[in-house]
Coordinates of N, CA, C and O in Angstrom, one line a residue:
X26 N 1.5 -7.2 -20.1 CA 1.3 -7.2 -18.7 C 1.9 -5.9 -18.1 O 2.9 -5.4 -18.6
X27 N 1.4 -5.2 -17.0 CA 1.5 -4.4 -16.5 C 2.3 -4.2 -15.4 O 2.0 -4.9 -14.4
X28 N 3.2 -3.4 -15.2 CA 4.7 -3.7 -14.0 C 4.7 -2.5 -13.3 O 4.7 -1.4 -13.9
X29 N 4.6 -2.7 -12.0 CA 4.7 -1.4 -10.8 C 5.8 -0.7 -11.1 O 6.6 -1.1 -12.1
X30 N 6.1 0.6 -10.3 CA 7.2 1.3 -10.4 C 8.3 0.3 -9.5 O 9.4 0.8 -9.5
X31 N 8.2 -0.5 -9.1 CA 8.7 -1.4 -7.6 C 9.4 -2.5 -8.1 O 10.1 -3.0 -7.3
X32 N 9.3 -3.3 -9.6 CA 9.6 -4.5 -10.5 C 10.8 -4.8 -9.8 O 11.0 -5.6 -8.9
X33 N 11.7 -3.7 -10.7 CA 12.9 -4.0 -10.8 C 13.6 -4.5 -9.2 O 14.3 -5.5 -8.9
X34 N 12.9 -3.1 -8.1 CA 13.7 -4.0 -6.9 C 13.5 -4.8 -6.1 O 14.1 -5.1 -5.1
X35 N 11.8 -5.9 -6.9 CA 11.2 -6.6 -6.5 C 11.7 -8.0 -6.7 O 11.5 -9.0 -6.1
X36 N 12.7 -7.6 -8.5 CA 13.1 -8.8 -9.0 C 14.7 -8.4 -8.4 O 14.8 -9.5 -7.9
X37 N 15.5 -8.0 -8.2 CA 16.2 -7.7 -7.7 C 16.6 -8.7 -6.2 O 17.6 -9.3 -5.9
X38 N 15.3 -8.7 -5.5 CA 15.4 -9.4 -4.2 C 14.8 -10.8 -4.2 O 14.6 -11.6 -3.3
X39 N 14.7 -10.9 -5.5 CA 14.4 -12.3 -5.5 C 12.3 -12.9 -5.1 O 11.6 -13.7 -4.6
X40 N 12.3 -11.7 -5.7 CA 10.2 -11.8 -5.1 C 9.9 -13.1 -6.7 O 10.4 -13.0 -7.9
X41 N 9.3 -13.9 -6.3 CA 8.6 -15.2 -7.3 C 7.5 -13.9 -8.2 O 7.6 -12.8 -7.7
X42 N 6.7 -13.9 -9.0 CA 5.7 -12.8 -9.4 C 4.8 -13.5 -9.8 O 5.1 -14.6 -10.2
X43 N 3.5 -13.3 -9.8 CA 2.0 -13.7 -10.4 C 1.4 -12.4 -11.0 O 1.8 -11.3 -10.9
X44 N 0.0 -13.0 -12.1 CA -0.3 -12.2 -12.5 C -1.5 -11.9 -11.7 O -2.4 -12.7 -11.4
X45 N -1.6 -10.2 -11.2 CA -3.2 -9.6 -10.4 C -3.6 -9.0 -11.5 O -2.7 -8.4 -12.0
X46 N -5.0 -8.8 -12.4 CA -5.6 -8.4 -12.6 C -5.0 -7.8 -13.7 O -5.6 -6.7 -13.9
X47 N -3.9 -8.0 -14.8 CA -3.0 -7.6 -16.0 C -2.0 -7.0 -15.4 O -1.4 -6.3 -16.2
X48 N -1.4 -7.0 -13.9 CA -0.2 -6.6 -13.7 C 0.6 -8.0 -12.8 O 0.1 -8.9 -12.1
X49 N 2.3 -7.6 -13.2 CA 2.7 -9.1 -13.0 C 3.5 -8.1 -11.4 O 4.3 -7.2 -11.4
X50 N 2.8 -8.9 -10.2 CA 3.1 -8.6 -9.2 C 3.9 -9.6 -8.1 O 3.7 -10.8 -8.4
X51 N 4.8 -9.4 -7.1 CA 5.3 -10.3 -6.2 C 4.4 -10.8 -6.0 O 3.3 -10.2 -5.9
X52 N 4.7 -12.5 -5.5 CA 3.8 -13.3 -4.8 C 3.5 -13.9 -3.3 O 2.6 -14.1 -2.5
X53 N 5.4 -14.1 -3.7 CA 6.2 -13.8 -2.3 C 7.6 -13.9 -2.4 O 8.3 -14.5 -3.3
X54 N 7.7 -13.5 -1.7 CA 9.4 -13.0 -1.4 C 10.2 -14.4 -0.7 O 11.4 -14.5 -0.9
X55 N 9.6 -15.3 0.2 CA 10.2 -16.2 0.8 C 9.0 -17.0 0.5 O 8.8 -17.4 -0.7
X56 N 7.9 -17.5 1.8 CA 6.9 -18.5 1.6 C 5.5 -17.7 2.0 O 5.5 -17.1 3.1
X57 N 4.5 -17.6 1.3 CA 3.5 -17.0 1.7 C 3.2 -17.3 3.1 O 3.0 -16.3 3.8
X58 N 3.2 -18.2 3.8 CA 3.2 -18.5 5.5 C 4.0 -18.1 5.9 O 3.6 -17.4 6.9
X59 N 5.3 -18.1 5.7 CA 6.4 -17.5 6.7 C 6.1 -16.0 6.6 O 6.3 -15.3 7.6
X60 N 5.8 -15.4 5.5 CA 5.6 -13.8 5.3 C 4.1 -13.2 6.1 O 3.8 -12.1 6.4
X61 N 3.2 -14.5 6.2 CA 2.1 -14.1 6.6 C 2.3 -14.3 8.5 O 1.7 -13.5 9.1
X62 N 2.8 -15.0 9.0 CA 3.5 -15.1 10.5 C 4.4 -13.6 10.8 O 4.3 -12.8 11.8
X63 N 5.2 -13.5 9.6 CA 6.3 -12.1 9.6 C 5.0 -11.0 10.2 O 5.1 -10.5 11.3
X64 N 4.0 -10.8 9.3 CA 3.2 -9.9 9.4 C 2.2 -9.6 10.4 O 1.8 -8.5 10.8
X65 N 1.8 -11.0 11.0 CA 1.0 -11.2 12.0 C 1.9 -10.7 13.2 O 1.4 -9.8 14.0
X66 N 3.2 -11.2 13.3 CA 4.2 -11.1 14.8 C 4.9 -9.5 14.8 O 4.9 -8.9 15.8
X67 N 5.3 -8.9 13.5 CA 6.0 -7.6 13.3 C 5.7 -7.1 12.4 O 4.5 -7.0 12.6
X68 N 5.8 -6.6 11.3 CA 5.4 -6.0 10.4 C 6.5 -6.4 8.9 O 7.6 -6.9 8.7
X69 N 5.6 -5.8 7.9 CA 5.8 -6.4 6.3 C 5.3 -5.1 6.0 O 4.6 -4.3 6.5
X70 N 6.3 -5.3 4.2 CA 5.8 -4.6 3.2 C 5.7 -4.7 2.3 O 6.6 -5.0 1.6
X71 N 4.1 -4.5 1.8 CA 4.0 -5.5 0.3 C 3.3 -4.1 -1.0 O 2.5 -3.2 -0.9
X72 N 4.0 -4.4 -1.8 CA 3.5 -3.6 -3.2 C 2.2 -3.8 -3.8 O 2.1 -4.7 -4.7
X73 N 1.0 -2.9 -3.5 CA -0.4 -3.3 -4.6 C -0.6 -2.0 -5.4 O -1.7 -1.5 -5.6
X74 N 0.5 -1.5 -5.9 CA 0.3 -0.9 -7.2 C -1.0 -1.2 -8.1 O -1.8 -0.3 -8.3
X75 N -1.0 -2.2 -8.4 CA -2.2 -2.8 -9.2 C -3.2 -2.0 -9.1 O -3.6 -1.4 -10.1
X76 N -3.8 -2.0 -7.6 CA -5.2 -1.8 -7.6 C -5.5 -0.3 -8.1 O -4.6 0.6 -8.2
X77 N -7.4 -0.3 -8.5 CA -7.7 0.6 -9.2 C -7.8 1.6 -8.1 O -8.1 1.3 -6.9
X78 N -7.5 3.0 -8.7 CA -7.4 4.4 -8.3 C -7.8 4.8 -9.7 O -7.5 4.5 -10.8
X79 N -9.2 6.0 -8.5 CA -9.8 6.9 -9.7 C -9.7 8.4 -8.7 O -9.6 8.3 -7.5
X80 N -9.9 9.5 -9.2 CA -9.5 10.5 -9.1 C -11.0 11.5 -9.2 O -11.0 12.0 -10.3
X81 N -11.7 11.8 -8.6 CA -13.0 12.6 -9.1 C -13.4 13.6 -8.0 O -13.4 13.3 -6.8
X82 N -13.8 14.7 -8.7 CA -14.6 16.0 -8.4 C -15.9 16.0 -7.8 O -16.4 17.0 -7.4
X83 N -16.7 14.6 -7.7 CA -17.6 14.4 -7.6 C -17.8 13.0 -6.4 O -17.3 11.9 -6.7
X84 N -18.7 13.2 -5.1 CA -18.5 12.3 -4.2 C -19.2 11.0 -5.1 O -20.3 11.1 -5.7
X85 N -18.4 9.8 -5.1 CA -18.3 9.1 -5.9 C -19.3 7.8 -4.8 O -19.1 7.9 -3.5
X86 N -20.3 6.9 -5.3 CA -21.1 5.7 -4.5 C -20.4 4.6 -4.1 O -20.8 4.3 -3.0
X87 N -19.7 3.9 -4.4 CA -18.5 3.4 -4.0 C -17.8 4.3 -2.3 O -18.0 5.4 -1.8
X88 N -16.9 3.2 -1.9 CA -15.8 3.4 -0.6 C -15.1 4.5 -1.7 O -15.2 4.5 -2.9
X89 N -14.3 5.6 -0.8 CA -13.6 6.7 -1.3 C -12.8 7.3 0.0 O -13.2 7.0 1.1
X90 N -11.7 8.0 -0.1 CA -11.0 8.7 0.5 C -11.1 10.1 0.3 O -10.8 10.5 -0.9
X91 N -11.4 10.9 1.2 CA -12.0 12.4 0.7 C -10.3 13.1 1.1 O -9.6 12.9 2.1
X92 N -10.0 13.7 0.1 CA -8.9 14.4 -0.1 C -9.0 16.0 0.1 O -7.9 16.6 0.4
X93 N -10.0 16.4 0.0 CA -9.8 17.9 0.4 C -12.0 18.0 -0.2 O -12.8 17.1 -0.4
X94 N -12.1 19.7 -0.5 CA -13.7 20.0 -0.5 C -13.6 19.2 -1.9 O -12.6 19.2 -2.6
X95 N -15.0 18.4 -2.2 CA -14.7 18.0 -3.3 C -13.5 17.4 -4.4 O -13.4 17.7 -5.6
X96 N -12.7 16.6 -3.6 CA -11.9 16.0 -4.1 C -11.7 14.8 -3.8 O -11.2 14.8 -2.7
X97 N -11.6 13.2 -4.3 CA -12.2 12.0 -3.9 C -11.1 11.1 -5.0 O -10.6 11.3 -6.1
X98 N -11.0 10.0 -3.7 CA -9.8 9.0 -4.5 C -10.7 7.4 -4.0 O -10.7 7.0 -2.8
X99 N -11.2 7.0 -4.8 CA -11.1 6.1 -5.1 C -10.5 5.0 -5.1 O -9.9 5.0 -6.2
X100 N -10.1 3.6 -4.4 CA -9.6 2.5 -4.5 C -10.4 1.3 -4.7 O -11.4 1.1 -4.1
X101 N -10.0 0.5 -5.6 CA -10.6 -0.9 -5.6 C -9.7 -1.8 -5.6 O -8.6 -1.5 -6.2
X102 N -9.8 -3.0 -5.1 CA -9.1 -4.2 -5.1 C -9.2 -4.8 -6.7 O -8.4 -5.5 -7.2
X103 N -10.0 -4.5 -7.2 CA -10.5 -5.3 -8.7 C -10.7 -4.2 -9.6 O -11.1 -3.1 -9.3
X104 N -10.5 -4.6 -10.8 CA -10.8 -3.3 -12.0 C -12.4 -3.2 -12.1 O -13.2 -4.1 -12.3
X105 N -12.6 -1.7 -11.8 CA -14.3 -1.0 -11.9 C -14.0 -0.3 -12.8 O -12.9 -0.1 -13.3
X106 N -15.2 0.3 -13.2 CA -15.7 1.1 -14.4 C -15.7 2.2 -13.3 O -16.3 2.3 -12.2
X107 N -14.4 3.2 -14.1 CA -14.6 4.6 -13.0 C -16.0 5.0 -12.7 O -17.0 4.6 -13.1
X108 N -15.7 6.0 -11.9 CA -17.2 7.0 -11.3 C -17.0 7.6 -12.3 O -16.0 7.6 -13.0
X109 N -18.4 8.6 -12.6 CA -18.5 9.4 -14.1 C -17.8 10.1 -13.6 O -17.6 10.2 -12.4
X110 N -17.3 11.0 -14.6 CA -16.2 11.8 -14.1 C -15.2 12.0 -13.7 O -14.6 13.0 -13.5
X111 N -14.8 10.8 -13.4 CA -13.5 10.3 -12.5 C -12.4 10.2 -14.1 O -12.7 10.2 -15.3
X112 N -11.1 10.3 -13.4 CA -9.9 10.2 -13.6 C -9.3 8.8 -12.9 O -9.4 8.5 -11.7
X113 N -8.7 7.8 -14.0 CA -8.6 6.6 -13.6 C -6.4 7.0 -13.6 O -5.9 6.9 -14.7
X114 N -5.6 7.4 -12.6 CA -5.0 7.2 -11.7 C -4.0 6.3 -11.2 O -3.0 6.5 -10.5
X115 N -4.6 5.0 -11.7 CA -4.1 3.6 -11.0 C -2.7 3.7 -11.1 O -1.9 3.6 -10.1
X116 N -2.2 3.9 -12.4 CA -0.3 3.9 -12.9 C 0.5 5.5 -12.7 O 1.5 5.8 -13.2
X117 N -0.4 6.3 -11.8 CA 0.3 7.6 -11.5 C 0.8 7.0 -10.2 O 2.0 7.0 -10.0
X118 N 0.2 6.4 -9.4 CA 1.0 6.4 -8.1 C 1.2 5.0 -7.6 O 0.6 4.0 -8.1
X119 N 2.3 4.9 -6.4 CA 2.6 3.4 -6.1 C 1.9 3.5 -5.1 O 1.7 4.5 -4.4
X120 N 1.3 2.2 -5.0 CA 0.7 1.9 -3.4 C 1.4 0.8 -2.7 O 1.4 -0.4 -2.9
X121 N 2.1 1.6 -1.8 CA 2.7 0.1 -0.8 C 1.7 -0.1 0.3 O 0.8 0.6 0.5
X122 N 1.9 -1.1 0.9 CA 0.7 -1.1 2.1 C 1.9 -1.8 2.7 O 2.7 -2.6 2.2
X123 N 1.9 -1.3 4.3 CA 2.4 -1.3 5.8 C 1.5 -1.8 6.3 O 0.3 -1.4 6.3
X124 N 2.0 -3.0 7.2 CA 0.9 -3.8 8.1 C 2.0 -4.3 9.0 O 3.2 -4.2 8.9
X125 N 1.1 -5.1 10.2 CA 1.4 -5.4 11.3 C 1.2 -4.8 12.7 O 0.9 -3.6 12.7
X126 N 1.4 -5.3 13.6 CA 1.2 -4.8 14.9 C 3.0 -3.7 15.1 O 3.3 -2.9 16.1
X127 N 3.4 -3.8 14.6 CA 4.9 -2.6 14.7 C 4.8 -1.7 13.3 O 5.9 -1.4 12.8
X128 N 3.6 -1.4 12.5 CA 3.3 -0.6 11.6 C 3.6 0.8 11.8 O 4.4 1.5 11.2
X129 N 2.8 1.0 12.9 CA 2.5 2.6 13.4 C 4.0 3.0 13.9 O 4.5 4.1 13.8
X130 N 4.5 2.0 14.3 CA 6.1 2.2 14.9 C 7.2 3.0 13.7 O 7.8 4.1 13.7
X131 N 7.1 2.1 12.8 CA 7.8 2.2 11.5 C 7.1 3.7 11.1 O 7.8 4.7 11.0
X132 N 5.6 3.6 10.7 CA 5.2 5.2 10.4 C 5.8 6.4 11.0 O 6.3 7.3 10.3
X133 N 5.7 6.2 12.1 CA 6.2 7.5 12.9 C 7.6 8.3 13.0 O 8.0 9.3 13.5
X134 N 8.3 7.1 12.3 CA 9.8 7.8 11.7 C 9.7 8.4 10.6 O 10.5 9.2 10.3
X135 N 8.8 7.9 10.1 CA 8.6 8.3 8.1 C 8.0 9.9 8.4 O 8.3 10.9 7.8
X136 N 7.0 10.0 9.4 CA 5.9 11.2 9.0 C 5.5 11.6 10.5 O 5.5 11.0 11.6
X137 N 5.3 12.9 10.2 CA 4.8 13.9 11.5 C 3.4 14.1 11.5 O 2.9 15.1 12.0
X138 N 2.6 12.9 10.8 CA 1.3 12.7 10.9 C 0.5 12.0 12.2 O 0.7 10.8 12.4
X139 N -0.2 12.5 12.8 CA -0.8 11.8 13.9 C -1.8 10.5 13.5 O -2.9 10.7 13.1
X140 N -1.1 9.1 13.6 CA -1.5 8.3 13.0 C -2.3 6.9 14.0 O -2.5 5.8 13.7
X141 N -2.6 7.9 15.4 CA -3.2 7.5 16.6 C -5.0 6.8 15.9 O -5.7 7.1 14.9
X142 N -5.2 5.7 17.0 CA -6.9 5.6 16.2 C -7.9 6.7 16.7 O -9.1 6.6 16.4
X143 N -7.4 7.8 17.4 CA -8.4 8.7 17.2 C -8.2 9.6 16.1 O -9.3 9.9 15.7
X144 N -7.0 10.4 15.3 CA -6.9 10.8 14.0 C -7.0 9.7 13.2 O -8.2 9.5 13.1
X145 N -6.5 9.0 12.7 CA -6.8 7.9 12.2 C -7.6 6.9 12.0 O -7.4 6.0 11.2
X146 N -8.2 6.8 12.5 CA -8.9 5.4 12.5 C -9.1 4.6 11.2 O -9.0 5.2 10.2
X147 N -9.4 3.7 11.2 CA -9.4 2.4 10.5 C -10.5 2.8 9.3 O -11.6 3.2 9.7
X148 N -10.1 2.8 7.5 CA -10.7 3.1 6.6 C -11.0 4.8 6.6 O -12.1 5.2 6.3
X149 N -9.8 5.8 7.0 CA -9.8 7.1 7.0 C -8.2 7.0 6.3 O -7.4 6.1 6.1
X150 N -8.1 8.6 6.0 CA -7.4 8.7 4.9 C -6.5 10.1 5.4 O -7.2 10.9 6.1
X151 N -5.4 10.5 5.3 CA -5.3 12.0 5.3 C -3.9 12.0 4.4 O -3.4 10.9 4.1
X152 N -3.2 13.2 3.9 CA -2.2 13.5 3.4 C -1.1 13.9 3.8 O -1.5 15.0 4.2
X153 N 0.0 14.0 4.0 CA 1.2 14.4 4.7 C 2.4 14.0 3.8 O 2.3 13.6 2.7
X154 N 3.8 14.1 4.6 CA 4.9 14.0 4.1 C 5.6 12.9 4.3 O 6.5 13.0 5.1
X155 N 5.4 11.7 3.6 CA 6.3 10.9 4.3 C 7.8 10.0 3.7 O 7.9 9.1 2.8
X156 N 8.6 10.5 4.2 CA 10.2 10.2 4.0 C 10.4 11.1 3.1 O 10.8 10.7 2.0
X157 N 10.2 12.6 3.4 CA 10.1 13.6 2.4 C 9.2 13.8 1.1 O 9.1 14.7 0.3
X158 N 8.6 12.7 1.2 CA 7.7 13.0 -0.6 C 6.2 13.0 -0.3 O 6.0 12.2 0.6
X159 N 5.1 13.8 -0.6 CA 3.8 13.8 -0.6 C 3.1 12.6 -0.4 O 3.2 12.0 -1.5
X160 N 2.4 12.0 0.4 CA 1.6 10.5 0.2 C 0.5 11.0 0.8 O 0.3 11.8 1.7
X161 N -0.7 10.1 0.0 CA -1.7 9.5 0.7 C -1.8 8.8 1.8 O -1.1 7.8 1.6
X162 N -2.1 8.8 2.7 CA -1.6 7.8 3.6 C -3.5 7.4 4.2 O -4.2 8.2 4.7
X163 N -3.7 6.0 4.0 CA -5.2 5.2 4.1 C -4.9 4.3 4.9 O -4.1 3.4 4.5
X164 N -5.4 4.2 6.0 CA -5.8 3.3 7.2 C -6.8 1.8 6.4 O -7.9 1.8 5.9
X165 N -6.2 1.2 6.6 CA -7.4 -0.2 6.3 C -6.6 -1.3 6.9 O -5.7 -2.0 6.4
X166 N -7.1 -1.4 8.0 CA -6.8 -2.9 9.0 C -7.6 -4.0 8.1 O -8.7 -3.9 7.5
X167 N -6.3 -5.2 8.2 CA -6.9 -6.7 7.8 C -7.4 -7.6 9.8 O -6.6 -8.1 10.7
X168 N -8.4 -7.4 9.7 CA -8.9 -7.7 11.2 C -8.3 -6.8 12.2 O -8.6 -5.6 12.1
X169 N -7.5 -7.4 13.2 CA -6.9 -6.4 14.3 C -5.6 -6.0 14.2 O -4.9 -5.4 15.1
X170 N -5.1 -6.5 13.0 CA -4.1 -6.3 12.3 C -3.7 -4.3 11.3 O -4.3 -3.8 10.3
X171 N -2.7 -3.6 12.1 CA -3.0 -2.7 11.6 C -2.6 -2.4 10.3 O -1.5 -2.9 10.1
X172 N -3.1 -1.8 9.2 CA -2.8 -1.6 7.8 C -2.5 -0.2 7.6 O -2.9 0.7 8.4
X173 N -1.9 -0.1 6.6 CA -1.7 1.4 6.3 C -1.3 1.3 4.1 O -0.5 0.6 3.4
X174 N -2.2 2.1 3.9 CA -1.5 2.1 2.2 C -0.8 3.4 2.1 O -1.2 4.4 2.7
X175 N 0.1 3.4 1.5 CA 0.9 4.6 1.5 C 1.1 5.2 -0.3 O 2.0 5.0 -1.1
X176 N 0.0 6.0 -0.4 CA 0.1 6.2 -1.8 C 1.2 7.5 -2.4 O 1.1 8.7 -2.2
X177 N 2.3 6.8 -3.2 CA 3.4 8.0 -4.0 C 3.3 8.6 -4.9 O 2.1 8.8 -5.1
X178 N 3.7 8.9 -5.4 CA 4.0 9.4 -6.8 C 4.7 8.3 -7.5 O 5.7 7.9 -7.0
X179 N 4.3 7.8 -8.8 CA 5.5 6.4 -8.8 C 7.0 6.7 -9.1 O 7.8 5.8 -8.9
X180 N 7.6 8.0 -9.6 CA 8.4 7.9 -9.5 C 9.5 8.2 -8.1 O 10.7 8.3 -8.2
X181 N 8.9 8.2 -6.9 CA 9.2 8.1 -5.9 C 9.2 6.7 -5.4 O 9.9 6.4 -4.4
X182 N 8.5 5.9 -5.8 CA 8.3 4.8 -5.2 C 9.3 3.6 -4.5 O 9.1 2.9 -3.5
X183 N 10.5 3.8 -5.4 CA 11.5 3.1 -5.0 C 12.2 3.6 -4.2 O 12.9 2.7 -3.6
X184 N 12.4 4.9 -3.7 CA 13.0 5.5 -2.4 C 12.0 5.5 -1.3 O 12.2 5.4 -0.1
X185 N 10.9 5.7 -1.6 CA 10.1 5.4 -0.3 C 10.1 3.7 0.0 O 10.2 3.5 1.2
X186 N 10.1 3.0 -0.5 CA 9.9 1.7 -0.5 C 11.8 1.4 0.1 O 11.9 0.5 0.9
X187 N 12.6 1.9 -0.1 CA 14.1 1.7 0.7 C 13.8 2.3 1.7 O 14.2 1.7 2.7
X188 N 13.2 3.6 1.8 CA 13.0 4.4 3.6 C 12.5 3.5 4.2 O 13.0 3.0 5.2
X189 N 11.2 3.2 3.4 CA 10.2 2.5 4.8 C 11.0 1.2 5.4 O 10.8 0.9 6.6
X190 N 11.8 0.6 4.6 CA 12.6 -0.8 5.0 C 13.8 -0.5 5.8 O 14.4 -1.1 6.6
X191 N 14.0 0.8 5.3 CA 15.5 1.1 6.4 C 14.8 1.7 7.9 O 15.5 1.6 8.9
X192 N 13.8 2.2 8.0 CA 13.3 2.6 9.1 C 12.7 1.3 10.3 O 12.6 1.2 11.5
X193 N 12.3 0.6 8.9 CA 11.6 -0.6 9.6 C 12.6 -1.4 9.7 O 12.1 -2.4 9.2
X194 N 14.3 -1.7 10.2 CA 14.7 -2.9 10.6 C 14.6 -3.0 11.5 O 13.8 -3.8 11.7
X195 N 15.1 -2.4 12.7 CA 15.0 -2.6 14.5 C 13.3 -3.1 14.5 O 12.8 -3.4 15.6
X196 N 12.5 -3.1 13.5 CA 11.0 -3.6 14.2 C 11.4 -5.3 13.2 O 10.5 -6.1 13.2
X197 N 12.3 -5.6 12.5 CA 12.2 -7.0 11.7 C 11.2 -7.1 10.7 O 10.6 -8.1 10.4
X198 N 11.3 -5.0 9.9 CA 10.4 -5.2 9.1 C 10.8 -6.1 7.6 O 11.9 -6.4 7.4
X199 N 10.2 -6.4 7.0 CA 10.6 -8.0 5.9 C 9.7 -7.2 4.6 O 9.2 -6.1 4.7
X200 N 9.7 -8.0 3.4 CA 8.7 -7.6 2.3 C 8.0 -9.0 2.1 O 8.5 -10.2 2.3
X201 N 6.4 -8.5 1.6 CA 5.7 -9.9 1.4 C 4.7 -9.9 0.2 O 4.0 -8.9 -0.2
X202 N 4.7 -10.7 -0.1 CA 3.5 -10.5 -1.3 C 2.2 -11.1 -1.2 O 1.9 -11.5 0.0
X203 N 1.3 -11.4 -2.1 CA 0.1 -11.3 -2.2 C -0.3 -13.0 -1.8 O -1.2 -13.4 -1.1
X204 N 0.4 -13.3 -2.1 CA 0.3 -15.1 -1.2 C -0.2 -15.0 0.4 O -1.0 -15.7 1.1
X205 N 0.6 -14.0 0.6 CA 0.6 -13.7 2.1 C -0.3 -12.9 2.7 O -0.9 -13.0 3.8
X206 N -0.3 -11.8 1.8 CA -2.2 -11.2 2.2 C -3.3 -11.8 1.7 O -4.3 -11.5 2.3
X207 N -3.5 -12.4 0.8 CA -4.7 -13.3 0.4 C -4.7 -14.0 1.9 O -5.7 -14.0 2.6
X208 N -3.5 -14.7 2.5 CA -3.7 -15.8 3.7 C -4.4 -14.9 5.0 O -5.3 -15.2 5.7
X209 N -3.5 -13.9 4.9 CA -4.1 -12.4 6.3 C -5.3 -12.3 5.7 O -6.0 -13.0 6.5
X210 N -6.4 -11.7 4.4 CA -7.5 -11.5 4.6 C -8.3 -12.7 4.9 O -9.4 -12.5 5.4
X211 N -8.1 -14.0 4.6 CA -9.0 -15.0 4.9 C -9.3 -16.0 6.0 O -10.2 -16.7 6.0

């Protein structure tokens, strides 16, 4: 089984873990309801390392994030058969994802990115600096709920994942797992 850069301070805090897709990920941290309320009323942060990231030179038929001329990233929720050409990625970098209505709040300490819905908007993508280290940073609201994936380098992962929590207390930001977004997407 397959373990994020994030395990250790996941089991650390006491996260329950399930298996996604051959990696053993939090499930939740308290109660998938109470985490899914946390996220609806202020904001959470949950680890989906897991999901597939491919890497290609070529605009790929699938959802994609355009990274620069000819350069394309790739996410799936479920394991795909990369795009030809692609570079499959998934275990180079951590993906945390930032949600809630006090998201953007928490963002704007981390990064000097304009992360307004007219730069941003919802399933757009751009790159910047955030809590000093290089990230992807991808817009994907769960309904009117705002989302953010924040992709690292994994071995950054565990200080960005301490920044975003130390920036996010005054908003009551919490960590949550996949109990709890399975409940937010449905």
């Amino acid at each position: 089984m397959k373990r994020s850069a994030l395990f250790y301070v996941h089991h650390r805090t006491g996260a329950k873990f399930a298996e996604r897709y051959g990696w053993e990920m939090p499930f939740s941290f308290t109660s998938p309801e109470s985490e899914k309320l946390q996220v609806r009323e202020h904001v959470g942060l949950t680890d989906l390392s897991y999901r597939a990231k491919f890497d290609t030179k070529t605009e790929p038929p699938q959802p994609f994030c355009c990274l620069g001329r000819n350069h394309y990233l790739v996410l799936s929720e479920s394991p795909v058969d990369p795009p030809s050409g692609a570079t499959d990625v998934t275990s180079v970098y951590a993906n945390l994802f930032l949600a809630g209505p006090r998201s953007k709040g928490v963002l704007e300490k981390l990064t000097s990115l304009d992360i307004s819905d007219a730069r941003l908007p919802n399933l757009s993508c751009a790159q910047a600096s955030l809590a000093h280290v290089h990230a992807i940073i991808l817009r994907e609201d769960i309904g009117s709920i705002f989302g953010f994936h924040l992709l690292v380098s994994r071995e950054y992962g565990e200080s960005v994942w301490e920044a975003i929590l130390e920036a996010g207390h005054e908003c009551h930001l919490e960590p949550f797992g996949l109990g709890a977004l399975d409940l937010l997407r449905n």
